[in-house]
Amino acid sequence: MPLVPLALVASLASLVPLASAQAVFVVDDDPGAGVTHSTIAAALAVAGPLDRVDVRPGTYGRFDLVRPTRLMGEAGVVVTGESRIINLPASSTTVVTDLELERLIMSTCAGTVLLDALTVTAGHSSFRAAACDDVRVRALVAAPPLATGPALVEISASRVQFDDCLIQAGPESDRDNGQHGLTAVNSSFVHFTGTTVTGGRGGDYTDPAAPGQAGLGGNGLSVNSSDIRLVGSTVMGGGGGLDLTQPFGDAPNGTGFRSCGGLHDRWDTMISGGNEPMNSNAQGPVENFTCGAAYNGGATLPGFYLTGTTFLPGSPVTMTMRSGAGGQLTIILGRIPVSIPVMGSRIPLLVQRARSAPLGTVPISGEITIPFAVPGPLTRGTVMFLQTERDSAINGLEMSNATAIIVR
C-alpha cells in the first residue's frame, strides 16, 4: 500500500476550502426547526452561487437550477416531473447529489456539473444533456420497469463522463422496437468507466388480427458522429420481441454498439448483442460500425474507481486505479475542475493540479488500491477532485477519468 498517497489524501483538509462559509437553505415538506423552504424550487430561487440547499426526505415538485449551487438530498427524497439544469456559466461548479428524479434535463451548461448518487425513473429521455461542456456523473441508476420511448439516456453536443453507473433500458409493453440504452449525437464525447449500458427488449406480437410484427431489440449504444471511450464497462443489446402468432417470426436481437462515424476507445470492456432466450434468431451483433466508425488502436486505458457508502467525514472510501501492467501511475488532487488538453492523451487534465504523488509501477494485477477515510474537518458539500495519469514507454501518457469525493 503506497504510504505517500495516504499522507497526501490526509492533507486534503488543508487543500480544500470548507463549505461552512456559504449560506445553507433547508427544504422539508413538513414544517419544523431549521426549515427555510417547503419546495426545492423556492430554495433555488434565492440560493446564490456556492450556496447549499439541503433537502430532507419527502416528495417535491420539479425545479430549475440556473446558478452553480450545491443541491444535496438524502435517502427518501423524490422529485416528480421534469427538472432542469440550464444556462450555467463557464468556470463554475454545480453539485447535485442523492435525489430520485422522474426526469433530469441539462442544457447549455458551460461550467462543470457534478451529479452523484441520482436515480431517474421516467420510461424515456429520463436523463438528457445537450450543449454541456463538462458533465461528470457517478453512481447514476436509470433502470425504469417499462420503456415508453426510443432512448433512455440522450447526449447531444456534450462531453459527459459516467462512472459506476447503471443504464438499463426497460422492455416495451407492445410490439414497439426496443429502447436504446444511450444515444450520443452531434460531436459528443462520452466516457464510461465501470458502467453497464443495456438496450431494451422489443415488444411481443400477440394479436394475429392486427397487422404488424414483433419489436426489434434495442441497441446498448446508438451513436452518430460522436466519440465513445469504454473502460472497465459492459454494453449489451436488448432482446428481440417474440412473435407468438407463428413460428420463426421473432424480431432480431439488438446490437451491442452501433455507430455511424466516430473514433472510439475500448479496454477491459465486454460488448455483446442481445440474446432473448426464447427468440428463434441468433444473438444480436456485437458491433455495427458504419460511416467510417472505428476503434483508436488497442492501448490499455487507465480507469479510476471510487467506492464508499456514506462519504461522511471519517467514513471509509476506497480508490482503485486500474490499467494495463507496466507504466508509472501518478495521482493528482485538486479543488478546481478544469479541462486542459494533454499531449498524447485523448482525455484532458480534468483537475487543477494542486498536489500529486507517484503510485509507482502498475503491477501485474493491473490494479492499485488505496483505502482511506474522508478527512474529519471537511463539511457537507466540500468537493475533492482526483485523477490519475499513466506514463508508459509503449503507450505514452494517458489520463484516466476524473472522480470527485463530495462530502455528505
Protein backbone atom coordinates (compact mmCIF):
# COMPACT_ATOMS: atom_id res chain seq x y z
CA MET A 1 0.00 0.00 0.00
CA PRO A 2 1.61 3.32 -1.05
CA LEU A 3 2.32 5.48 2.00
CA VAL A 4 2.94 8.80 0.28
CA PRO A 5 -0.54 8.99 -1.31
CA LEU A 6 -2.16 8.20 2.02
CA ALA A 7 -0.42 11.19 3.58
CA LEU A 8 -1.38 13.23 0.57
CA VAL A 9 -5.06 12.36 0.90
CA ALA A 10 -4.96 13.09 4.62
CA SER A 11 -3.74 16.61 3.82
CA LEU A 12 -6.85 17.39 1.79
CA ALA A 13 -8.38 19.17 4.77
CA SER A 14 -5.90 21.99 4.24
CA LEU A 15 -6.17 21.83 0.46
CA VAL A 16 -9.94 22.26 0.08
CA PRO A 17 -11.80 25.27 1.47
CA LEU A 18 -14.61 24.38 3.86
CA ALA A 19 -18.22 24.79 2.79
CA SER A 20 -19.43 26.43 6.02
CA ALA A 21 -18.80 29.98 4.78
CA GLN A 22 -21.69 29.76 2.28
CA ALA A 23 -25.39 30.10 3.08
CA VAL A 24 -27.34 26.91 3.78
CA PHE A 25 -31.04 26.51 2.99
CA VAL A 26 -33.09 23.58 4.30
CA VAL A 27 -36.05 22.17 2.35
CA ASP A 28 -38.68 19.99 4.01
CA ASP A 29 -42.30 19.39 3.03
CA ASP A 30 -43.07 19.19 6.76
CA PRO A 31 -42.51 22.46 8.67
CA GLY A 32 -40.08 22.25 11.55
CA ALA A 33 -36.98 23.61 13.22
CA GLY A 34 -34.39 24.90 10.80
CA VAL A 35 -36.60 24.57 7.71
CA THR A 36 -36.32 27.56 5.37
CA HIS A 37 -38.44 26.39 2.41
CA SER A 38 -41.12 23.83 1.65
CA THR A 39 -40.12 23.31 -2.02
CA ILE A 40 -36.82 22.83 -3.83
CA ALA A 41 -37.83 25.41 -6.45
CA ALA A 42 -38.36 28.09 -3.80
CA ALA A 43 -34.95 27.43 -2.21
CA LEU A 44 -33.15 27.50 -5.56
CA ALA A 45 -34.83 30.81 -6.40
CA VAL A 46 -32.89 32.53 -3.58
CA ALA A 47 -29.75 30.39 -3.34
CA GLY A 48 -26.70 32.05 -4.83
CA PRO A 49 -23.55 30.59 -6.34
CA LEU A 50 -21.84 28.12 -3.99
CA ASP A 51 -24.73 28.20 -1.51
CA ARG A 52 -26.00 24.82 -0.34
CA VAL A 53 -29.57 23.56 -0.45
CA ASP A 54 -30.20 20.54 1.80
CA VAL A 55 -33.34 18.55 1.02
CA ARG A 56 -34.93 16.35 3.66
CA PRO A 57 -36.93 13.21 2.81
CA GLY A 58 -40.25 13.87 1.11
CA THR A 59 -41.89 14.25 -2.29
CA TYR A 60 -41.32 17.51 -4.17
CA GLY A 61 -42.23 19.10 -7.48
CA ARG A 62 -39.83 19.83 -10.35
CA PHE A 63 -37.16 22.52 -10.20
CA ASP A 64 -34.93 24.65 -12.44
CA LEU A 65 -31.33 25.05 -11.34
CA VAL A 66 -29.85 28.12 -13.07
CA ARG A 67 -26.96 29.06 -10.76
CA PRO A 68 -23.92 26.99 -9.64
CA THR A 69 -25.46 25.81 -6.38
CA ARG A 70 -24.91 22.68 -4.30
CA LEU A 71 -28.21 20.79 -4.17
CA MET A 72 -27.92 17.85 -1.80
CA GLY A 73 -30.62 15.37 -0.87
CA GLU A 74 -30.63 12.14 1.08
CA ALA A 75 -32.39 8.78 1.00
CA GLY A 76 -36.13 9.26 0.64
CA VAL A 77 -36.07 12.46 -1.46
CA VAL A 78 -38.32 12.07 -4.53
CA VAL A 79 -38.73 14.75 -7.21
CA THR A 80 -41.62 14.49 -9.68
CA GLY A 81 -41.81 16.00 -13.15
CA GLU A 82 -39.03 17.22 -15.42
CA SER A 83 -36.26 19.05 -13.56
CA ARG A 84 -33.71 21.14 -15.46
CA ILE A 85 -30.14 22.34 -15.04
CA ILE A 86 -29.69 25.15 -17.55
CA ASN A 87 -27.53 28.07 -18.66
CA LEU A 88 -24.71 27.62 -16.16
CA PRO A 89 -21.70 29.90 -16.72
CA ALA A 90 -18.15 28.88 -17.59
CA SER A 91 -15.65 28.33 -14.75
CA SER A 92 -18.43 27.32 -12.36
CA THR A 93 -19.10 24.11 -10.43
CA THR A 94 -22.59 22.81 -9.72
CA VAL A 95 -23.25 19.83 -7.43
CA VAL A 96 -26.41 17.68 -7.26
CA THR A 97 -26.48 14.57 -5.07
CA ASP A 98 -28.78 11.93 -3.57
CA LEU A 99 -32.10 12.55 -5.33
CA GLU A 100 -34.65 10.31 -7.02
CA LEU A 101 -35.87 12.27 -10.05
CA GLU A 102 -38.50 11.48 -12.60
CA ARG A 103 -36.50 13.17 -15.38
CA LEU A 104 -33.36 15.36 -15.46
CA ILE A 105 -32.60 17.62 -18.43
CA MET A 106 -29.37 19.63 -18.79
CA SER A 107 -28.77 22.22 -21.49
CA THR A 108 -26.31 24.98 -22.31
CA CYS A 109 -24.04 24.37 -19.33
CA ALA A 110 -20.59 25.88 -19.87
CA GLY A 111 -19.35 25.04 -16.36
CA THR A 112 -18.75 21.71 -14.62
CA VAL A 113 -21.81 19.79 -13.41
CA LEU A 114 -21.24 17.04 -10.80
CA LEU A 115 -24.06 14.53 -10.40
CA ASP A 116 -23.65 11.88 -7.71
CA ALA A 117 -25.94 9.07 -6.50
CA LEU A 118 -29.01 10.05 -8.53
CA THR A 119 -31.85 7.82 -9.69
CA VAL A 120 -34.03 8.69 -12.69
CA THR A 121 -37.29 6.83 -13.22
CA ALA A 122 -39.03 8.06 -16.40
CA GLY A 123 -39.52 5.48 -19.14
CA HIS A 124 -37.74 7.51 -21.84
CA SER A 125 -35.42 10.53 -22.10
CA SER A 126 -35.02 10.27 -18.34
CA PHE A 127 -31.51 11.77 -18.48
CA ARG A 128 -30.58 14.23 -21.22
CA ALA A 129 -27.60 16.53 -21.79
CA ALA A 130 -27.41 19.00 -24.70
CA ALA A 131 -24.70 21.60 -25.32
CA CYS A 132 -22.97 20.88 -22.00
CA ASP A 133 -19.19 21.17 -21.78
CA ASP A 134 -18.36 19.07 -18.72
CA VAL A 135 -20.87 16.78 -17.02
CA ARG A 136 -19.44 14.24 -14.56
CA VAL A 137 -21.85 11.54 -13.37
CA ARG A 138 -21.18 8.94 -10.68
CA ALA A 139 -23.49 6.20 -9.39
CA LEU A 140 -26.46 7.08 -11.60
CA VAL A 141 -29.24 4.49 -11.75
CA ALA A 142 -31.51 4.68 -14.80
CA ALA A 143 -33.50 1.45 -14.95
CA PRO A 144 -37.24 2.04 -15.46
CA PRO A 145 -39.52 -1.01 -15.30
CA LEU A 146 -41.08 -0.16 -18.69
CA ALA A 147 -39.90 1.71 -21.78
CA THR A 148 -42.09 4.48 -23.21
CA GLY A 149 -39.84 5.97 -25.92
CA PRO A 150 -36.88 5.37 -28.25
CA ALA A 151 -33.95 6.09 -25.86
CA LEU A 152 -33.38 6.12 -22.11
CA VAL A 153 -30.32 8.43 -21.92
CA GLU A 154 -29.68 11.06 -24.61
CA ILE A 155 -26.45 13.00 -25.13
CA SER A 156 -26.11 15.74 -27.77
CA ALA A 157 -23.18 18.09 -28.43
CA SER A 158 -21.82 17.44 -24.92
CA ARG A 159 -18.90 15.96 -23.01
CA VAL A 160 -20.23 13.54 -20.38
CA GLN A 161 -18.42 11.11 -18.09
CA PHE A 162 -20.27 8.16 -16.50
CA ASP A 163 -18.57 6.35 -13.58
CA ASP A 164 -20.08 3.31 -11.84
CA CYS A 165 -23.50 3.88 -13.41
CA LEU A 166 -26.34 1.55 -14.42
CA ILE A 167 -28.20 2.47 -17.61
CA GLN A 168 -30.71 -0.27 -18.31
CA ALA A 169 -33.46 0.37 -20.83
CA GLY A 170 -36.84 -1.08 -19.92
CA PRO A 171 -38.85 -3.55 -22.02
CA GLU A 172 -41.57 -2.45 -24.43
CA SER A 173 -45.11 -3.39 -23.45
CA ASP A 174 -46.46 -3.67 -27.01
CA ARG A 175 -44.85 -4.58 -30.35
CA ASP A 176 -42.70 -1.42 -30.47
CA ASN A 177 -38.97 -1.65 -31.10
CA GLY A 178 -36.78 -1.94 -28.03
CA GLN A 179 -35.38 1.19 -26.43
CA HIS A 180 -31.72 2.16 -26.88
CA GLY A 181 -29.78 2.39 -23.63
CA LEU A 182 -27.88 5.55 -24.61
CA THR A 183 -27.72 7.69 -27.74
CA ALA A 184 -24.89 10.14 -28.47
CA VAL A 185 -25.07 12.58 -31.38
CA ASN A 186 -23.70 15.90 -32.69
CA SER A 187 -20.00 15.55 -31.86
CA SER A 188 -20.46 14.39 -28.29
CA PHE A 189 -17.72 12.68 -26.28
CA VAL A 190 -18.95 10.12 -23.74
CA HIS A 191 -16.52 8.41 -21.36
CA PHE A 192 -17.68 5.30 -19.46
CA THR A 193 -15.77 3.76 -16.54
CA GLY A 194 -17.18 0.82 -14.57
CA THR A 195 -20.60 1.37 -16.15
CA THR A 196 -23.25 -1.00 -17.55
CA VAL A 197 -25.41 0.05 -20.52
CA THR A 198 -28.16 -2.26 -21.79
CA GLY A 199 -30.67 -1.90 -24.62
CA GLY A 200 -34.33 -2.69 -24.04
CA ARG A 201 -36.28 -5.74 -25.11
CA GLY A 202 -38.61 -5.36 -28.09
CA GLY A 203 -42.33 -5.84 -27.61
CA ASP A 204 -44.04 -9.11 -28.46
CA TYR A 205 -46.55 -9.57 -31.31
CA THR A 206 -49.56 -11.33 -29.88
CA ASP A 207 -52.62 -10.48 -32.00
CA PRO A 208 -52.79 -12.17 -35.41
CA ALA A 209 -55.78 -9.99 -36.36
CA ALA A 210 -53.72 -6.81 -36.06
CA PRO A 211 -51.14 -6.03 -38.77
CA GLY A 212 -47.58 -5.71 -37.54
CA GLN A 213 -44.63 -7.62 -36.19
CA ALA A 214 -42.62 -8.04 -33.02
CA GLY A 215 -40.33 -5.19 -31.98
CA LEU A 216 -36.59 -5.20 -32.67
CA GLY A 217 -34.21 -5.41 -29.73
CA GLY A 218 -32.78 -2.02 -28.72
CA ASN A 219 -29.10 -1.17 -29.05
CA GLY A 220 -26.97 -0.75 -25.96
CA LEU A 221 -25.20 2.26 -27.50
CA SER A 222 -26.53 4.05 -30.58
CA VAL A 223 -24.03 6.67 -31.77
CA ASN A 224 -23.91 9.16 -34.61
CA SER A 225 -20.91 11.41 -35.30
CA SER A 226 -19.69 11.16 -31.71
CA ASP A 227 -16.79 9.51 -29.84
CA ILE A 228 -17.06 6.89 -27.10
CA ARG A 229 -14.47 5.69 -24.56
CA LEU A 230 -15.22 2.44 -22.70
CA VAL A 231 -13.07 1.40 -19.73
CA GLY A 232 -13.98 -1.49 -17.43
CA SER A 233 -17.58 -1.38 -18.64
CA THR A 234 -20.31 -3.65 -20.05
CA VAL A 235 -22.52 -2.91 -23.07
CA MET A 236 -25.36 -5.21 -24.17
CA GLY A 237 -28.07 -5.10 -26.81
CA GLY A 238 -31.66 -5.83 -25.92
CA GLY A 239 -33.56 -8.98 -26.84
CA GLY A 240 -35.87 -9.05 -29.86
CA GLY A 241 -39.60 -9.35 -29.29
CA LEU A 242 -41.35 -12.68 -29.83
CA ASP A 243 -43.97 -13.43 -32.46
CA LEU A 244 -46.48 -15.50 -30.52
CA THR A 245 -48.76 -15.95 -33.53
CA GLN A 246 -46.47 -18.03 -35.74
CA PRO A 247 -43.15 -19.89 -35.62
CA PHE A 248 -39.93 -18.11 -36.62
CA GLY A 249 -41.47 -14.65 -36.78
CA ASP A 250 -39.45 -13.30 -33.85
CA ALA A 251 -37.72 -9.94 -34.26
CA PRO A 252 -33.90 -9.73 -34.42
CA ASN A 253 -31.97 -9.20 -31.20
CA GLY A 254 -30.40 -5.77 -30.69
CA THR A 255 -26.82 -4.67 -31.36
CA GLY A 256 -24.43 -4.00 -28.51
CA PHE A 257 -22.71 -0.93 -30.02
CA ARG A 258 -23.99 0.69 -33.20
CA SER A 259 -22.07 3.68 -34.55
CA CYS A 260 -22.22 5.82 -37.68
CA GLY A 261 -18.93 7.72 -37.58
CA GLY A 262 -16.79 8.37 -34.54
CA LEU A 263 -13.40 7.30 -33.21
CA HIS A 264 -13.77 5.07 -30.18
CA ASP A 265 -11.57 3.65 -27.41
CA ARG A 266 -12.17 0.37 -25.60
CA TRP A 267 -10.28 -1.50 -22.87
CA ASP A 268 -11.27 -4.13 -20.32
CA THR A 269 -14.84 -3.93 -21.61
CA MET A 270 -17.40 -6.56 -22.63
CA ILE A 271 -19.74 -5.80 -25.53
CA SER A 272 -22.43 -8.28 -26.59
CA GLY A 273 -25.51 -8.37 -28.75
CA GLY A 274 -28.97 -9.00 -27.39
CA ASN A 275 -29.85 -12.60 -26.63
CA GLU A 276 -33.51 -13.14 -25.72
CA PRO A 277 -33.58 -16.81 -24.57
CA MET A 278 -36.88 -17.67 -26.27
CA ASN A 279 -36.06 -15.83 -29.51
CA SER A 280 -35.57 -18.03 -32.61
CA ASN A 281 -32.96 -15.64 -34.05
CA ALA A 282 -29.24 -15.70 -33.41
CA GLN A 283 -27.67 -13.47 -30.80
CA GLY A 284 -27.53 -9.86 -31.96
CA PRO A 285 -24.35 -8.31 -33.42
CA VAL A 286 -21.65 -7.19 -31.03
CA GLU A 287 -20.98 -4.08 -33.12
CA ASN A 288 -22.29 -2.40 -36.25
CA PHE A 289 -19.84 0.30 -37.37
CA THR A 290 -20.61 2.37 -40.49
CA CYS A 291 -19.74 5.81 -41.92
CA GLY A 292 -16.06 5.34 -41.02
CA ALA A 293 -16.58 4.49 -37.34
CA ALA A 294 -13.51 2.76 -35.89
CA TYR A 295 -11.54 1.96 -32.76
CA ASN A 296 -8.49 4.06 -31.98
CA GLY A 297 -5.80 1.39 -31.60
CA GLY A 298 -5.50 -1.09 -28.76
CA ALA A 299 -3.86 0.81 -25.91
CA THR A 300 -4.59 -0.20 -22.32
CA LEU A 301 -6.51 2.69 -20.76
CA PRO A 302 -6.40 3.78 -17.11
CA GLY A 303 -9.57 3.83 -15.05
CA PHE A 304 -10.21 5.48 -11.65
CA TYR A 305 -12.85 3.86 -9.42
CA LEU A 306 -14.22 5.34 -6.20
CA THR A 307 -16.25 3.32 -3.72
CA GLY A 308 -17.77 4.35 -0.42
CA THR A 309 -21.02 4.04 1.48
CA THR A 310 -21.83 7.38 3.11
CA PHE A 311 -18.97 9.79 2.24
CA LEU A 312 -19.45 11.33 5.67
CA PRO A 313 -16.40 12.75 7.50
CA GLY A 314 -14.43 9.83 8.89
CA SER A 315 -16.18 7.22 6.71
CA PRO A 316 -14.09 4.74 4.71
CA VAL A 317 -13.51 5.27 0.99
CA THR A 318 -11.52 3.15 -1.44
CA MET A 319 -9.74 4.48 -4.50
CA THR A 320 -8.89 1.85 -7.10
CA MET A 321 -6.73 2.60 -10.14
CA ARG A 322 -6.75 0.03 -12.94
CA SER A 323 -4.63 -0.12 -16.07
CA GLY A 324 -2.51 -2.47 -18.08
CA ALA A 325 0.57 -3.71 -16.20
CA GLY A 326 3.66 -1.56 -16.53
CA GLY A 327 3.99 2.18 -16.79
CA GLN A 328 4.18 4.71 -13.99
CA LEU A 329 0.98 5.84 -12.31
CA THR A 330 0.56 9.24 -10.63
CA ILE A 331 -2.41 10.52 -8.63
CA ILE A 332 -3.47 14.15 -8.99
CA LEU A 333 -5.56 16.03 -6.42
CA GLY A 334 -7.12 19.46 -6.51
CA ARG A 335 -10.10 21.61 -5.61
CA ILE A 336 -11.00 23.06 -9.02
CA PRO A 337 -12.21 21.22 -12.14
CA VAL A 338 -10.54 22.16 -15.42
CA SER A 339 -10.25 20.82 -18.95
CA ILE A 340 -6.72 21.26 -20.27
CA PRO A 341 -5.51 19.25 -23.29
CA VAL A 342 -2.65 16.83 -22.58
CA MET A 343 -0.32 15.93 -25.43
CA GLY A 344 -0.72 12.27 -26.38
CA SER A 345 -3.93 11.71 -24.36
CA ARG A 346 -7.50 11.87 -25.65
CA ILE A 347 -8.61 12.68 -22.08
CA PRO A 348 -7.64 16.16 -20.86
CA LEU A 349 -6.37 17.13 -17.44
CA LEU A 350 -9.65 17.47 -15.53
CA VAL A 351 -8.28 18.56 -12.13
CA GLN A 352 -6.30 21.72 -11.46
CA ARG A 353 -3.11 20.15 -10.18
CA ALA A 354 -2.70 21.30 -6.57
CA ARG A 355 -0.83 18.21 -5.40
CA SER A 356 0.31 14.94 -6.89
CA ALA A 357 2.24 11.86 -5.87
CA PRO A 358 3.66 8.83 -7.68
CA LEU A 359 1.97 5.48 -7.10
CA GLY A 360 4.78 3.52 -8.72
CA THR A 361 4.69 0.93 -11.47
CA VAL A 362 1.36 -0.69 -12.27
CA PRO A 363 1.71 -4.31 -11.03
CA ILE A 364 0.92 -7.48 -12.97
CA SER A 365 -2.57 -7.45 -11.46
CA GLY A 366 -3.17 -4.11 -13.20
CA GLU A 367 -4.61 -2.63 -10.01
CA ILE A 368 -3.52 -0.30 -7.21
CA THR A 369 -5.92 0.22 -4.29
CA ILE A 370 -5.76 2.93 -1.61
CA PRO A 371 -8.21 2.83 1.33
CA PHE A 372 -8.60 5.98 3.42
CA ALA A 373 -11.13 7.90 5.49
CA VAL A 374 -12.82 11.14 4.46
CA PRO A 375 -10.92 13.85 6.39
CA GLY A 376 -12.85 14.82 9.53
CA PRO A 377 -12.61 18.62 9.31
CA LEU A 378 -14.37 18.75 5.95
CA THR A 379 -18.01 19.85 5.96
CA ARG A 380 -21.04 18.82 3.92
CA GLY A 381 -20.78 19.92 0.31
CA THR A 382 -16.99 20.10 0.17
CA VAL A 383 -15.65 18.67 -3.10
CA MET A 384 -12.28 17.00 -3.69
CA PHE A 385 -11.24 16.25 -7.29
CA LEU A 386 -8.94 13.35 -8.21
CA GLN A 387 -7.48 11.95 -11.43
CA THR A 388 -4.63 9.67 -12.40
CA GLU A 389 -2.13 9.72 -15.24
CA ARG A 390 -0.18 6.76 -16.57
CA ASP A 391 3.11 7.21 -18.40
CA SER A 392 4.17 4.16 -20.40
CA ALA A 393 7.11 3.66 -22.73
CA ILE A 394 4.78 1.72 -25.04
CA ASN A 395 1.57 3.74 -24.94
CA GLY A 396 2.85 7.16 -23.84
CA LEU A 397 0.98 9.45 -21.46
CA GLU A 398 -2.69 8.72 -20.87
CA MET A 399 -5.13 10.35 -18.43
CA SER A 400 -7.89 8.49 -16.61
CA ASN A 401 -11.40 9.66 -15.91
CA ALA A 402 -11.61 12.17 -13.06
CA THR A 403 -13.65 11.50 -9.95
CA ALA A 404 -14.91 13.70 -7.12
CA ILE A 405 -15.41 13.00 -3.44
CA ILE A 406 -18.44 15.02 -2.34
CA VAL A 407 -18.62 15.14 1.45
CA ARG A 408 -22.09 14.38 2.80
